[in-house]
XYZ file of C-alpha atoms in Angstrom:
444
model
C 113.239 126.984 104.328
C 116.705 128.022 103.216
C 118.568 126.964 106.315
C 117.921 123.215 106.016
C 121.200 121.335 105.777
C 121.901 119.146 102.768
C 123.222 115.591 102.996
C 124.536 113.335 100.200
C 125.328 109.605 100.225
C 127.748 107.329 98.382
C 127.479 103.542 98.697
C 130.311 101.124 97.967
C 129.698 97.385 97.838
C 126.689 95.142 98.150
C 122.902 95.316 98.014
C 122.828 95.132 101.795
C 124.825 98.373 101.944
C 122.329 100.025 99.577
C 119.418 99.041 101.830
C 121.257 100.387 104.888
C 122.203 103.660 103.162
C 118.511 104.201 102.370
C 117.558 103.675 105.999
C 120.277 106.058 107.228
C 119.077 108.624 104.661
C 115.515 108.405 106.011
C 116.902 109.054 109.520
C 118.524 112.257 108.233
C 115.255 113.251 106.628
C 113.445 112.792 109.961
C 116.060 115.092 111.561
C 115.301 117.878 109.076
C 118.019 117.353 106.450
C 117.398 117.417 102.700
C 118.956 114.611 100.678
C 120.756 115.659 97.499
C 122.681 113.757 94.857
C 126.358 113.030 95.576
C 127.304 115.140 92.549
C 125.791 118.208 94.235
C 127.089 120.567 96.904
C 126.118 119.290 100.352
C 126.885 120.146 103.983
C 127.470 116.481 104.864
C 128.737 113.616 102.736
C 128.182 110.104 104.111
C 130.190 107.268 102.539
C 129.026 103.712 103.232
C 132.163 101.592 102.849
C 132.868 98.014 101.835
C 135.652 95.651 102.872
C 135.123 92.992 100.240
C 136.129 94.799 97.068
C 139.775 95.022 96.147
C 141.333 98.469 96.557
C 138.689 99.395 99.173
C 140.965 102.078 100.600
C 141.770 103.528 97.167
C 138.084 103.721 96.214
C 137.282 105.371 99.515
C 139.980 108.032 99.071
C 138.680 108.838 95.579
C 135.146 109.347 96.891
C 136.409 111.601 99.717
C 138.369 113.689 97.190
C 135.244 114.026 95.072
C 133.272 115.313 98.072
C 136.029 117.762 99.044
C 136.165 119.098 95.489
C 132.433 119.836 95.618
C 132.615 121.535 99.015
C 135.909 121.754 100.892
C 134.077 122.808 104.071
C 131.729 119.800 103.980
C 131.589 117.356 106.887
C 132.587 113.847 105.712
C 131.473 110.704 107.567
C 132.559 107.121 106.844
C 130.325 104.226 107.944
C 130.037 100.525 107.204
C 132.277 97.463 106.962
C 135.613 99.083 106.146
C 134.952 101.693 108.833
C 134.545 98.875 111.352
C 137.652 96.946 110.232
C 140.100 99.827 109.699
C 138.661 102.858 111.529
C 142.016 104.528 112.255
C 143.091 104.148 108.629
C 139.937 105.879 107.366
C 140.103 108.551 110.059
C 143.584 109.483 108.832
C 142.358 110.165 105.260
C 142.502 113.871 104.498
C 139.029 115.416 104.787
C 137.374 112.687 106.904
C 135.685 114.012 110.066
C 133.814 111.047 111.511
C 134.164 107.240 111.327
C 131.361 105.040 112.647
C 131.525 101.264 113.044
C 128.928 98.502 112.845
C 126.695 99.469 115.758
C 127.033 103.249 115.500
C 126.178 103.818 111.823
C 122.404 103.823 112.390
C 122.806 106.466 115.115
C 124.838 108.779 112.890
C 122.544 111.780 113.452
C 123.355 111.584 117.206
C 127.021 112.261 116.383
C 126.483 115.207 114.086
C 125.934 118.212 116.331
C 128.797 120.337 115.161
C 129.591 120.336 111.458
C 132.942 122.065 111.721
C 135.842 120.169 110.132
C 138.085 118.055 112.370
C 141.875 117.890 112.029
C 141.647 114.141 112.446
C 138.618 111.914 111.952
C 136.760 111.166 115.167
C 136.290 107.400 115.591
C 133.358 105.623 117.211
C 133.681 101.924 116.533
C 132.641 99.147 118.837
C 134.255 95.869 119.664
C 132.587 93.682 117.049
C 131.232 91.391 119.799
C 128.914 94.288 120.690
C 127.278 94.143 117.251
C 124.650 91.745 118.490
C 121.427 93.722 117.963
C 119.481 93.950 114.736
C 118.598 97.086 112.763
C 116.100 96.504 109.981
C 116.430 98.418 106.734
C 115.293 98.609 103.155
C 116.125 100.729 100.137
C 113.492 102.581 98.229
C 113.017 105.499 95.895
C 115.816 105.017 93.405
C 114.695 101.891 91.545
C 111.789 99.795 90.397
C 112.901 97.249 92.975
C 113.696 97.496 96.665
C 116.316 95.655 98.704
C 114.826 94.381 101.956
C 117.319 93.399 104.644
C 116.160 90.375 106.656
C 119.391 89.245 108.331
C 122.826 90.596 109.298
C 126.180 89.176 110.376
C 127.590 85.671 109.938
C 128.653 82.795 112.201
C 130.624 81.048 109.478
C 134.405 81.181 109.612
C 135.401 81.024 105.940
C 139.162 81.494 105.893
C 139.197 84.314 103.283
C 136.393 86.458 104.676
C 136.355 89.535 106.925
C 132.572 89.933 107.076
C 132.142 88.317 110.533
C 134.782 90.814 111.760
C 132.983 93.709 110.072
C 129.358 92.803 110.797
C 129.362 90.549 113.838
C 127.323 87.455 114.667
C 124.370 86.156 112.668
C 121.104 87.794 113.708
C 117.722 88.226 112.085
C 114.841 90.644 111.879
C 111.615 89.575 113.614
C 109.258 87.983 111.091
C 106.473 90.471 111.828
C 108.878 93.351 111.196
C 109.996 91.906 107.840
C 106.333 91.586 106.832
C 105.624 95.168 107.987
C 108.560 96.474 105.914
C 107.413 94.427 102.903
C 103.927 95.967 103.156
C 105.414 99.483 103.415
C 107.479 98.840 100.287
C 104.594 97.408 98.258
C 102.400 100.382 99.238
C 104.865 102.637 97.378
C 104.234 101.088 93.958
C 107.451 99.076 93.969
C 106.992 95.910 91.956
C 109.914 93.784 93.100
C 111.521 93.123 96.467
C 114.962 91.515 96.684
C 115.661 89.787 100.018
C 119.124 90.627 101.243
C 121.430 89.925 104.177
C 124.907 88.592 104.876
C 123.798 84.953 105.164
C 120.051 84.947 104.514
C 119.659 81.172 104.577
C 120.518 81.449 108.300
C 117.367 83.551 108.794
C 115.657 83.010 112.129
C 118.804 82.844 114.211
C 118.995 85.704 116.692
C 115.454 86.884 115.968
C 114.949 87.637 119.663
C 118.399 88.990 120.505
C 119.600 85.506 121.437
C 120.362 82.317 119.511
C 116.777 81.124 119.793
C 115.327 80.015 116.475
C 111.577 80.377 116.118
C 111.397 80.790 112.362
C 113.392 79.379 109.459
C 114.166 80.776 106.019
C 111.349 78.615 104.629
C 108.902 80.181 107.153
C 110.030 83.618 105.985
C 109.544 82.768 102.314
C 106.093 81.267 102.950
C 104.946 84.275 104.998
C 106.193 86.830 102.439
C 104.432 84.963 99.628
C 101.104 85.834 101.293
C 101.704 89.609 101.551
C 99.143 91.447 99.430
C 100.421 93.899 96.840
C 103.884 92.396 96.275
C 104.225 91.285 92.682
C 107.734 89.838 92.684
C 110.105 88.542 95.338
C 113.698 87.560 94.584
C 116.168 85.724 96.834
C 119.530 87.489 96.465
C 122.258 85.019 97.434
C 121.966 81.881 99.530
C 124.524 79.315 100.712
C 124.083 75.881 99.056
C 123.971 74.064 102.405
C 121.152 76.366 103.585
C 119.054 76.204 100.408
C 116.785 73.312 101.315
C 114.774 71.211 98.867
C 111.563 72.367 100.598
C 112.431 75.989 99.764
C 113.186 75.107 96.132
C 109.864 73.209 95.902
C 107.987 76.129 97.445
C 109.527 78.714 95.081
C 108.576 76.541 92.098
C 104.869 76.813 93.064
C 104.992 80.285 94.624
C 102.743 83.195 93.676
C 105.477 85.835 93.926
C 108.942 84.250 94.227
C 110.749 84.245 90.913
C 112.788 81.329 89.462
C 116.191 82.904 90.031
C 118.816 81.627 92.483
C 122.270 82.995 93.205
C 124.297 80.339 95.014
C 127.945 80.886 96.047
C 130.201 77.959 95.109
C 133.674 79.581 95.535
C 135.527 76.505 94.222
C 134.725 73.362 92.261
C 137.540 71.506 94.055
C 136.754 69.773 97.334
C 140.384 70.256 98.450
C 140.035 74.027 98.113
C 136.542 74.085 99.657
C 138.053 72.427 102.749
C 140.893 74.988 102.885
C 138.272 77.739 102.623
C 136.275 76.094 105.474
C 133.128 76.145 103.381
C 130.336 74.066 104.892
C 129.643 71.748 101.964
C 131.407 69.775 99.240
C 130.807 70.159 95.529
C 128.438 67.169 95.468
C 125.952 69.181 97.582
C 126.161 71.982 95.032
C 125.413 69.599 92.158
C 122.381 68.277 94.084
C 120.993 71.807 94.523
C 121.384 72.666 90.848
C 119.782 69.361 89.791
C 116.848 69.902 92.166
C 116.220 73.410 90.798
C 116.385 72.133 87.215
C 113.995 69.279 88.047
C 111.201 71.563 89.309
C 112.066 74.800 87.403
C 113.829 73.949 84.115
C 113.685 77.634 83.077
C 115.253 78.986 86.311
C 118.279 81.248 86.205
C 121.157 80.026 88.411
C 124.049 82.367 89.189
C 127.297 81.266 90.829
C 129.993 83.067 92.871
C 133.483 81.679 92.416
C 136.900 82.737 93.772
C 140.095 82.162 91.770
C 143.665 82.178 93.057
C 142.992 81.075 96.624
C 146.215 79.995 98.403
C 147.017 76.391 97.513
C 144.965 76.446 94.286
C 147.128 74.579 91.766
C 146.491 74.451 88.019
C 144.831 71.066 88.610
C 142.488 72.519 91.244
C 141.584 75.400 88.967
C 140.861 73.092 86.012
C 138.711 70.981 88.329
C 136.663 74.116 89.032
C 136.557 75.093 85.353
C 135.344 71.669 84.174
C 132.893 71.367 87.072
C 131.259 74.669 86.094
C 131.428 73.956 82.379
C 129.500 70.693 82.887
C 126.965 72.216 85.319
C 123.653 73.577 84.017
C 124.091 77.108 85.381
C 123.354 80.518 83.819
C 126.182 82.934 84.721
C 129.179 83.435 87.044
C 130.348 86.218 89.336
C 134.119 85.773 89.366
C 136.201 87.137 92.249
C 139.984 87.211 92.226
C 141.256 86.240 95.672
C 142.809 89.155 97.523
C 144.553 88.987 100.892
C 142.689 90.366 103.895
C 144.223 91.162 107.288
C 143.095 89.044 110.248
C 141.914 86.116 108.121
C 143.317 82.580 108.241
C 144.019 82.481 104.514
C 146.468 85.370 104.659
C 149.020 83.074 106.355
C 148.434 80.034 104.160
C 151.128 78.491 101.979
C 150.879 78.187 98.211
C 150.326 81.839 97.333
C 149.170 82.096 93.705
C 151.047 84.761 91.679
C 148.841 87.691 90.671
C 149.368 87.137 86.930
C 148.096 83.547 87.344
C 145.093 84.808 89.329
C 144.325 87.263 86.514
C 144.579 84.558 83.837
C 142.253 82.217 85.739
C 139.791 85.021 86.310
C 139.759 85.813 82.580
C 139.096 82.153 81.715
C 136.108 81.970 84.052
C 134.736 85.303 82.838
C 134.870 83.881 79.319
C 133.004 80.798 80.533
C 130.381 83.049 82.134
C 129.735 84.816 78.797
C 129.287 81.416 77.134
C 126.945 80.187 79.885
C 124.786 83.316 79.819
C 124.521 83.162 76.040
C 123.464 79.500 76.150
C 120.882 80.275 78.860
C 119.444 83.185 76.856
C 119.294 81.027 73.719
C 117.380 78.361 75.665
C 114.770 81.007 76.530
C 114.122 82.302 72.989
C 110.559 81.725 71.849
C 109.218 81.502 75.416
C 106.655 83.840 76.978
C 107.832 85.726 80.050
C 106.944 88.727 82.221
C 109.355 91.651 82.235
C 109.692 94.478 84.755
C 110.911 97.598 82.949
C 113.396 99.961 84.597
C 113.395 103.748 84.561
C 116.450 104.698 82.534
C 116.566 105.754 78.895
C 119.816 104.196 77.654
C 120.613 105.417 74.153
C 116.983 105.266 73.081
C 116.189 101.923 74.738
C 114.440 100.812 77.881
C 115.770 97.703 79.638
C 114.247 95.264 82.062
C 114.544 91.774 83.493
C 112.245 88.807 83.107
C 111.290 86.824 86.198
C 114.111 84.390 85.350
C 116.626 87.215 84.989
C 116.945 87.504 81.218
C 117.947 91.088 80.371
C 115.721 92.513 77.646
C 115.581 95.770 75.674
C 113.037 97.544 73.507
C 112.795 101.113 72.092
C 112.318 103.713 74.837
C 108.749 104.336 75.905
C 108.238 106.214 79.193
C 104.845 104.553 79.711
C 106.593 101.214 80.213
C 108.661 102.417 83.213
C 107.978 100.328 86.343
C 105.361 98.194 84.594
C 105.173 94.427 84.257
C 104.519 93.329 80.680
C 103.816 89.961 79.091
C 106.328 89.378 76.313
C 107.803 86.783 73.981
C 111.598 86.558 73.749
C 112.554 86.770 70.070
C 116.290 87.168 69.444
C 119.608 88.059 71.069
C 120.876 91.546 70.212
C 124.549 92.260 69.450
C 124.988 93.783 72.930
C 123.903 90.464 74.481
C 120.459 91.548 75.702
C 117.306 89.988 74.268
C 114.713 91.575 71.972
C 111.046 90.952 72.522
C 107.516 91.122 71.184
C 104.695 92.327 73.399
C 101.906 89.794 73.855
C 99.584 92.567 74.927
C 99.280 94.875 71.912
C 98.295 97.796 74.176
C 101.893 97.967 75.331
C 103.073 98.861 71.849
C 102.374 102.557 72.065
């Protein structure tokens, strides 16, 4: 059928956005569209936007230009967080025809009747208070792992963050629906599921369209562990105050959950944590790390940290640096603070100059390299299971162990999307780890 319209997607931002793009793409498929790669000529280009990354508007404009270069008559739609926060701004970008906010993005095919170009982007974005219903989603088809959304929105009021403005209140998928989605994913020969959401430790809140809590995050984890056919489950990112000891204990004995935690810290200074309105102090963070190490000494622990927050003095920064240096963690994700409209922090005193922010960021990135190296060295000589990915990168195939050590071995297409028992032997010059197969059959 030659007359089927083609649609292409571009996703900016987080794993949650990837899972939602996949769901939107399946909706297009159901409506008779063919999905093509973003590098190809399409009738419609859908850009799923992000408000967290710096230069969000600049990135968006570049992607629109790319689409227009491929097909100047194409219909361009913007959805997602940035589309909710700054709809008029996106609508004014040359080439944009449609902007959909938080509640409208999953109904995008209802808005696309006429694919003729608009002089000015048409905006459909709700008052964020209306974003109070839940749309489940998961990503599939492009990786050996799938991102399964279990929760959306956030009730926290961190002073630097726009996500509650972009995604609305905290709400969760019904447990039976999460389990149904997990079964659908595992039936498609996907080995690993990553649980994702805005604040997944808050799972259970809003499961029935109200604030009623019937299930907790621990209930979710325990139920998913019983689903047949799933080989690996990974928790993406969870707030330290919501990561309970019972969950840590359960993961340590679990059939499918892997020993990998990503726990946002944001600052190692209690003064700054209070200014950020985080819901814990650094002592809680230390307790979580110690508990994980007690029951899973080999676990990988990743940390989010923000540098250059208003009021962060050199002393505060060094407090963070030394706190992280002394903590038994495995790597850092370092974010340089950037001002966001309609947040409390934007009006705070003590603005940190951008060159100081950059210097602090560089110091913590250096610390992250050191931490990752030390973690990898601690794992040499141990036996692990690796899930191999699908890309041939310069003659090598890469994969991750259950505790998130990145490994490489010469390319062999038979290894793609397989789990293999291996021994970690040495660290390569590119920082990934070499291996020996414990099962000789794998050495084809």
